[in-house]
PDB file of C-alpha atoms and ligand atoms in Angstrom:
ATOM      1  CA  UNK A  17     -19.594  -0.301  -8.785  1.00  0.00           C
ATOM      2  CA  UNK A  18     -19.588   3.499  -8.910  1.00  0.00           C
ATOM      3  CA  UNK A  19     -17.047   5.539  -7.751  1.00  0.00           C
ATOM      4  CA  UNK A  20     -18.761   7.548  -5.060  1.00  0.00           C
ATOM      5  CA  UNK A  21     -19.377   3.923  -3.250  1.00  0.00           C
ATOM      6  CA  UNK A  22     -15.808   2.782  -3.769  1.00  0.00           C
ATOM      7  CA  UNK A  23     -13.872   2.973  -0.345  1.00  0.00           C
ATOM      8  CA  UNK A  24     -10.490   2.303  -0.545  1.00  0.00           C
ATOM      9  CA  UNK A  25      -8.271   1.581   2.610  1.00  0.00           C
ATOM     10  CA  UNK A  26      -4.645   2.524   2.632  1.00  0.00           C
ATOM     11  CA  UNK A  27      -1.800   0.542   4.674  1.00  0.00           C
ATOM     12  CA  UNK A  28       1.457   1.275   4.923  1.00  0.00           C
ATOM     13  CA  UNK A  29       3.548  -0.349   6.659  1.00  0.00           C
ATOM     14  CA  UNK A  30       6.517  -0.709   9.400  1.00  0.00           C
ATOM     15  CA  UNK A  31       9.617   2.374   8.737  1.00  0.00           C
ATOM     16  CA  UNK A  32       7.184   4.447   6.450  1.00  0.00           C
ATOM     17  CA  UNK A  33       6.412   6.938   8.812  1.00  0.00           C
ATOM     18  CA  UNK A  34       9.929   8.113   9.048  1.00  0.00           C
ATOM     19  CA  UNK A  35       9.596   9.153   5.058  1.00  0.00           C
ATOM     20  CA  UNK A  36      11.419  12.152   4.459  1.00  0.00           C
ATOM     21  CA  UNK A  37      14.423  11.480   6.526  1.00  0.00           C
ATOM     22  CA  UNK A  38      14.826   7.860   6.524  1.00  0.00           C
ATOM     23  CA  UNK A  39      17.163   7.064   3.492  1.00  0.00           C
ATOM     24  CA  UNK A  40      16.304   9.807   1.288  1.00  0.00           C
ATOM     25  CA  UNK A  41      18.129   8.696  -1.622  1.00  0.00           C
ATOM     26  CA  UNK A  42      16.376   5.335  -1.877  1.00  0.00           C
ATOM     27  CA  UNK A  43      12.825   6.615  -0.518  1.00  0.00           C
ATOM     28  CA  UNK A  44      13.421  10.410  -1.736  1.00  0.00           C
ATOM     29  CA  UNK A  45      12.479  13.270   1.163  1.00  0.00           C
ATOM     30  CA  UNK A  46       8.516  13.581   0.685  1.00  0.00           C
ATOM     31  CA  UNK A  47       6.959  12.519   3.928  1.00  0.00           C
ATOM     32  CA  UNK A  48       4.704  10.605   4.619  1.00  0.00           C
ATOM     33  CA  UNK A  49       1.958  13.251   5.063  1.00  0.00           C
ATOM     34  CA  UNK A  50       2.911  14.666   1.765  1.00  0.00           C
ATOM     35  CA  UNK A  51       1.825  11.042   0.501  1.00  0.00           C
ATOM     36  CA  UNK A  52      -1.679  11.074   2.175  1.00  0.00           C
ATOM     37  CA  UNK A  53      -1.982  14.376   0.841  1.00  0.00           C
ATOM     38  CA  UNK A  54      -1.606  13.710  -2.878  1.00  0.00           C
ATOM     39  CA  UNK A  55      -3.552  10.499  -2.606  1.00  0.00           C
ATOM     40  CA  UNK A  56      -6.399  12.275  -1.056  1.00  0.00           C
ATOM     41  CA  UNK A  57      -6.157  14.866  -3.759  1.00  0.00           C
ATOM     42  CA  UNK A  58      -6.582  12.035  -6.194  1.00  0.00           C
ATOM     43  CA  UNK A  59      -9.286  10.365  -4.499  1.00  0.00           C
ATOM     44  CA  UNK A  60     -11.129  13.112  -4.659  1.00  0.00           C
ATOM     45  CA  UNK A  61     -10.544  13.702  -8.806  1.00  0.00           C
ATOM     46  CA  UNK A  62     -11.646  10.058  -8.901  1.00  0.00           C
ATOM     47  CA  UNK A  63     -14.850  10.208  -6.788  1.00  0.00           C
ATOM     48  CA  UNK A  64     -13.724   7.825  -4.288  1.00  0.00           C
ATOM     49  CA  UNK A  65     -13.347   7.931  -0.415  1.00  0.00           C
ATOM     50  CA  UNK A  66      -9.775   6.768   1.331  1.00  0.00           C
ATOM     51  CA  UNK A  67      -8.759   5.734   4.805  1.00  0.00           C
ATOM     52  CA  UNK A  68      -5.205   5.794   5.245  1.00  0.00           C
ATOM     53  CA  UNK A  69      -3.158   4.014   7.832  1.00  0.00           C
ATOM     54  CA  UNK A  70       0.697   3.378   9.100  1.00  0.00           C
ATOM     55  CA  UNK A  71       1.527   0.978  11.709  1.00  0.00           C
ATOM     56  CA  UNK A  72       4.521  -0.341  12.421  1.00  0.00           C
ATOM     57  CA  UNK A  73       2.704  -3.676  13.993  1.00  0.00           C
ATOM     58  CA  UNK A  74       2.227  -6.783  11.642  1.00  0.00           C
ATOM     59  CA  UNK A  75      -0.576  -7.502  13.973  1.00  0.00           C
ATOM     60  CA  UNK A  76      -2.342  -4.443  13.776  1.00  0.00           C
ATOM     61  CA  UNK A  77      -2.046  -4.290   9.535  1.00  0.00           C
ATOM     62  CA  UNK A  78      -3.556  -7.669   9.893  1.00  0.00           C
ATOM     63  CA  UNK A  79      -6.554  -6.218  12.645  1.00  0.00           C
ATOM     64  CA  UNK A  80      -7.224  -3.760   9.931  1.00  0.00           C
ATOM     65  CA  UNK A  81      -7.633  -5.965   6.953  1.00  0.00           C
ATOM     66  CA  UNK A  82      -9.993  -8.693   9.260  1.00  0.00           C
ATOM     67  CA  UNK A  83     -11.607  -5.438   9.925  1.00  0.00           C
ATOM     68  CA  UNK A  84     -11.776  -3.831   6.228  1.00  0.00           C
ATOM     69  CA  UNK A  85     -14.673  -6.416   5.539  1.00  0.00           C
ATOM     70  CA  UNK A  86     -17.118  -5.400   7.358  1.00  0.00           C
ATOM     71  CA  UNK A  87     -16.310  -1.984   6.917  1.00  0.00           C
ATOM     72  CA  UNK A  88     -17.553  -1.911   3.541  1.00  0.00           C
ATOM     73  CA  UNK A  89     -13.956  -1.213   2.282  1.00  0.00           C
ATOM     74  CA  UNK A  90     -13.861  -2.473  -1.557  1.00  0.00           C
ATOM     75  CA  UNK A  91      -9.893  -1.837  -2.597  1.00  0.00           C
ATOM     76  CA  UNK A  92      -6.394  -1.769  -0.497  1.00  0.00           C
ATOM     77  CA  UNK A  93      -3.734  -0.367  -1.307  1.00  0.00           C
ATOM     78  CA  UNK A  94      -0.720  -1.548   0.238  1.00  0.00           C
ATOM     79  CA  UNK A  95       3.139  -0.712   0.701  1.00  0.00           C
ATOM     80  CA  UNK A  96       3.896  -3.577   2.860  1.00  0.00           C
ATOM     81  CA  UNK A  97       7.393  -2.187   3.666  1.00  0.00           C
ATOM     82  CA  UNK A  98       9.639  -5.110   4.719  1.00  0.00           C
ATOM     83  CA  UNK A  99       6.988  -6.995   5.939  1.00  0.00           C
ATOM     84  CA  UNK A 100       6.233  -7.601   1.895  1.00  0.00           C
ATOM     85  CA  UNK A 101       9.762  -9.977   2.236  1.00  0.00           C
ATOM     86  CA  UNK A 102       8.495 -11.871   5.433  1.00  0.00           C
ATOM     87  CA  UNK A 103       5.333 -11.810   6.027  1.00  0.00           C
ATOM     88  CA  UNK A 104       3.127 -15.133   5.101  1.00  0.00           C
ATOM     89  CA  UNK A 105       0.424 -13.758   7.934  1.00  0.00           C
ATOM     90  CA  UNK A 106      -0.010 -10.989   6.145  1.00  0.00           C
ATOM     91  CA  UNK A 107      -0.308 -12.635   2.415  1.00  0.00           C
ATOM     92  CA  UNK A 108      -2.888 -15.028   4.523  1.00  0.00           C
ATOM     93  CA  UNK A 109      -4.906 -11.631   5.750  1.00  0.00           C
ATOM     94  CA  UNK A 110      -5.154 -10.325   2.209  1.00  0.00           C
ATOM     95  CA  UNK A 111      -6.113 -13.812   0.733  1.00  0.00           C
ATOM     96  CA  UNK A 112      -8.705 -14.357   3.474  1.00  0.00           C
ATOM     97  CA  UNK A 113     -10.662 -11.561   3.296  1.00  0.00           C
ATOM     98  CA  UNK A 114     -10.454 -11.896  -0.712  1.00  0.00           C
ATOM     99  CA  UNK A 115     -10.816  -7.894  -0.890  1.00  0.00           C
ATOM    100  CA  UNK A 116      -8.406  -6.634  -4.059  1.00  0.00           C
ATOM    101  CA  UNK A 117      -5.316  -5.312  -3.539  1.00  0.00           C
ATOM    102  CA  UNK A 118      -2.515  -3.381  -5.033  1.00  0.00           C
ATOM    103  CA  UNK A 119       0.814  -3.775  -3.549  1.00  0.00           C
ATOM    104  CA  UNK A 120       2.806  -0.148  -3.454  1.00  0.00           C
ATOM    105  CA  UNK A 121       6.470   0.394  -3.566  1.00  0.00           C
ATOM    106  CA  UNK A 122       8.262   4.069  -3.889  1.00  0.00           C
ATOM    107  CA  UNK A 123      11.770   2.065  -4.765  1.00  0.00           C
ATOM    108  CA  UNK A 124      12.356  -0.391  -7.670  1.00  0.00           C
ATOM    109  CA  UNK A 125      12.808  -3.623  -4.955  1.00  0.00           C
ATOM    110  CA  UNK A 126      13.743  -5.290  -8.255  1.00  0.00           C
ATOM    111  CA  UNK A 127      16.474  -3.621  -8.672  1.00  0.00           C
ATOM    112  CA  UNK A 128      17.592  -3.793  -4.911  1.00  0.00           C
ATOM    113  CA  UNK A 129      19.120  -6.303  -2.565  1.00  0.00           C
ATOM    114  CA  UNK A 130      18.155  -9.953  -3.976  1.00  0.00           C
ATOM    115  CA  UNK A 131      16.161 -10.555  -0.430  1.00  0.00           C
ATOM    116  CA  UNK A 132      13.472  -7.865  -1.447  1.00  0.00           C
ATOM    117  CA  UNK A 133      13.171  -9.522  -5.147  1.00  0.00           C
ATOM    118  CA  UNK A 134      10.603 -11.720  -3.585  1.00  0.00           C
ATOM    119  CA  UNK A 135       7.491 -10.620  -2.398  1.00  0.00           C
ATOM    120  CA  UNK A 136       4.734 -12.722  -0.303  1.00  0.00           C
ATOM    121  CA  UNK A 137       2.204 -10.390  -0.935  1.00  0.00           C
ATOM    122  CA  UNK A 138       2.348 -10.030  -5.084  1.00  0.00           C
ATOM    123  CA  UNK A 139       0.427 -13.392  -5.386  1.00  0.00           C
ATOM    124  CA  UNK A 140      -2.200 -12.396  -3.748  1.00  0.00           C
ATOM    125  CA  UNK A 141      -2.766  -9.002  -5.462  1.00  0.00           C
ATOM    126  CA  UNK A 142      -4.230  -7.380  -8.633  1.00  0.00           C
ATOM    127  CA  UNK A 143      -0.663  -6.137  -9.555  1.00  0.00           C
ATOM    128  CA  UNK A 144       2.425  -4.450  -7.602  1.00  0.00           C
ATOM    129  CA  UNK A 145       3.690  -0.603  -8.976  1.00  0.00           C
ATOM    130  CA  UNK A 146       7.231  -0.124  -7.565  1.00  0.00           C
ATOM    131  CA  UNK A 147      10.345   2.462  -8.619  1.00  0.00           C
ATOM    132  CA  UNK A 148       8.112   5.864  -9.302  1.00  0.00           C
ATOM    133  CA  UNK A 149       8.534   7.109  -5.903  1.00  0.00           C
ATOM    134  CA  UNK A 150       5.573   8.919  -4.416  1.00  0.00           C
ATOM    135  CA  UNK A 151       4.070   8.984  -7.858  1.00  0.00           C
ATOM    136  CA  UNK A 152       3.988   4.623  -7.371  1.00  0.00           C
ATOM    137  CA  UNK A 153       1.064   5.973  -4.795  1.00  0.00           C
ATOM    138  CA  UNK A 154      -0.794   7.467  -7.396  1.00  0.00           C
ATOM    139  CA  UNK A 155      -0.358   5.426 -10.348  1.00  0.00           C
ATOM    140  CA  UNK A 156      -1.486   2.201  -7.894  1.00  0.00           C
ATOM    141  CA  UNK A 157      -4.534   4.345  -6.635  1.00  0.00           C
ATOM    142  CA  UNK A 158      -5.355   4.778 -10.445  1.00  0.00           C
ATOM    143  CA  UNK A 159      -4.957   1.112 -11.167  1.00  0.00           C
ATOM    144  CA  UNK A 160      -7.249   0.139  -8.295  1.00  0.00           C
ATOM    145  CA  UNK A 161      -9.880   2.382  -9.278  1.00  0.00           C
ATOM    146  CA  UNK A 162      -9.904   1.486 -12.722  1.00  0.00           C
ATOM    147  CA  UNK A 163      -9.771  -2.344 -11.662  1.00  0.00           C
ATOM    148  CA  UNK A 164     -12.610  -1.902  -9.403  1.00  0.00           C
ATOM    149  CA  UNK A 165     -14.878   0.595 -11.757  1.00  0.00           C
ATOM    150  CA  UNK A 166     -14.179  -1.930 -14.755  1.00  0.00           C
TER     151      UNK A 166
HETATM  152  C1  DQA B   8       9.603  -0.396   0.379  1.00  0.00           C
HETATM  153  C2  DQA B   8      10.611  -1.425  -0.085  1.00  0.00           C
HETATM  154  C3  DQA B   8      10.900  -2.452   1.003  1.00  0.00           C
HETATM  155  O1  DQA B   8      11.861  -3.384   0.557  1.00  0.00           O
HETATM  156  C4  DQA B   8      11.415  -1.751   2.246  1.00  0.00           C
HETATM  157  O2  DQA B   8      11.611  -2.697   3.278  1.00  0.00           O
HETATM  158  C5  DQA B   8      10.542  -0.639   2.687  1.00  0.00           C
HETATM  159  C6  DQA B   8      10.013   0.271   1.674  1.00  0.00           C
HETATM  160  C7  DQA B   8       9.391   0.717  -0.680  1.00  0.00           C
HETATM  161  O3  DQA B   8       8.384   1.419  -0.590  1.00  0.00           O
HETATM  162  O4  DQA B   8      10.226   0.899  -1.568  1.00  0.00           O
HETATM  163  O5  DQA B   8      10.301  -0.432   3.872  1.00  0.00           O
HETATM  164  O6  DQA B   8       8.343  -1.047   0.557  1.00  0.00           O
END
């Protein structure tokens, strides 16, 4: 697969659209705009196209992976939020459609609470980057690119 045919969709997740002011010393005070930006920015260095979305609604993460198949989407990259502790529907969503993934965290979730050591989603993924803040964003977009260009 070339780059110029590699779409990539981006999900994030319930809370993430308050980045910037919520918790700023766990999630630092980018927003979540600033995010898109710098991925988009990156897409474009790599040659590959990105949709990016934040819901708030397990349901409608789920919608948009069903939907990501017949959109032609190849990669998703994925900060689950705290759905990533909860959320078997959305493990099943990722497994079902069998597109790869890379699961996204800005925080170290290892290093955290012990309820956010576990994560549904990281057995269904290529690999999870957590703890670099915004810069997890672009070191996962750079791992899903290489992993789908390899
Ligand atoms: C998070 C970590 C989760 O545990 C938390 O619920 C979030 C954000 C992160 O990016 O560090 O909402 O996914």
């Amino acid at each position: 697969m070339s780059g110029a045919d590699t779409r990539i969709l981006v999900l994030h997740g319930p809370n993430l659209n308050l980045l910037g002011t919520r918790e700023p010393e766990v999630y630092g005070s980018d927003t979540l705009q600033d995010v898109d930006k710098g991925l988009n920015l990156l897409a474009r260095e790599l040659g590959v196209e990105i949709d990016t979305v934040q819901s708030n609604h397990e349901g409608e993460l789920i919608d948009r992976i069903h939907a990501a198949r017949e959109q032609g989407i190849c990669g998703i990259l994925i900060n689950p939020g705290g759905l990533t502790h909860t959320s078997v529907a959305l493990r099943d969503a990722l497994a079902a459609v069998a597109i790869p993934a890379v699961e996204v965290h800005l925080s170290n979730v290892h290093a955290r609470e012990p309820f956010r050591h576990h994560s549904f989603i990281s057995p269904v993924a290529v690999g999870q980057i957590c703890g670099f803040g915004v810069a997890s964003y672009q070191l996962a977009l750079r791992g899903l690119v290489m992993h789908l260009t390899k």
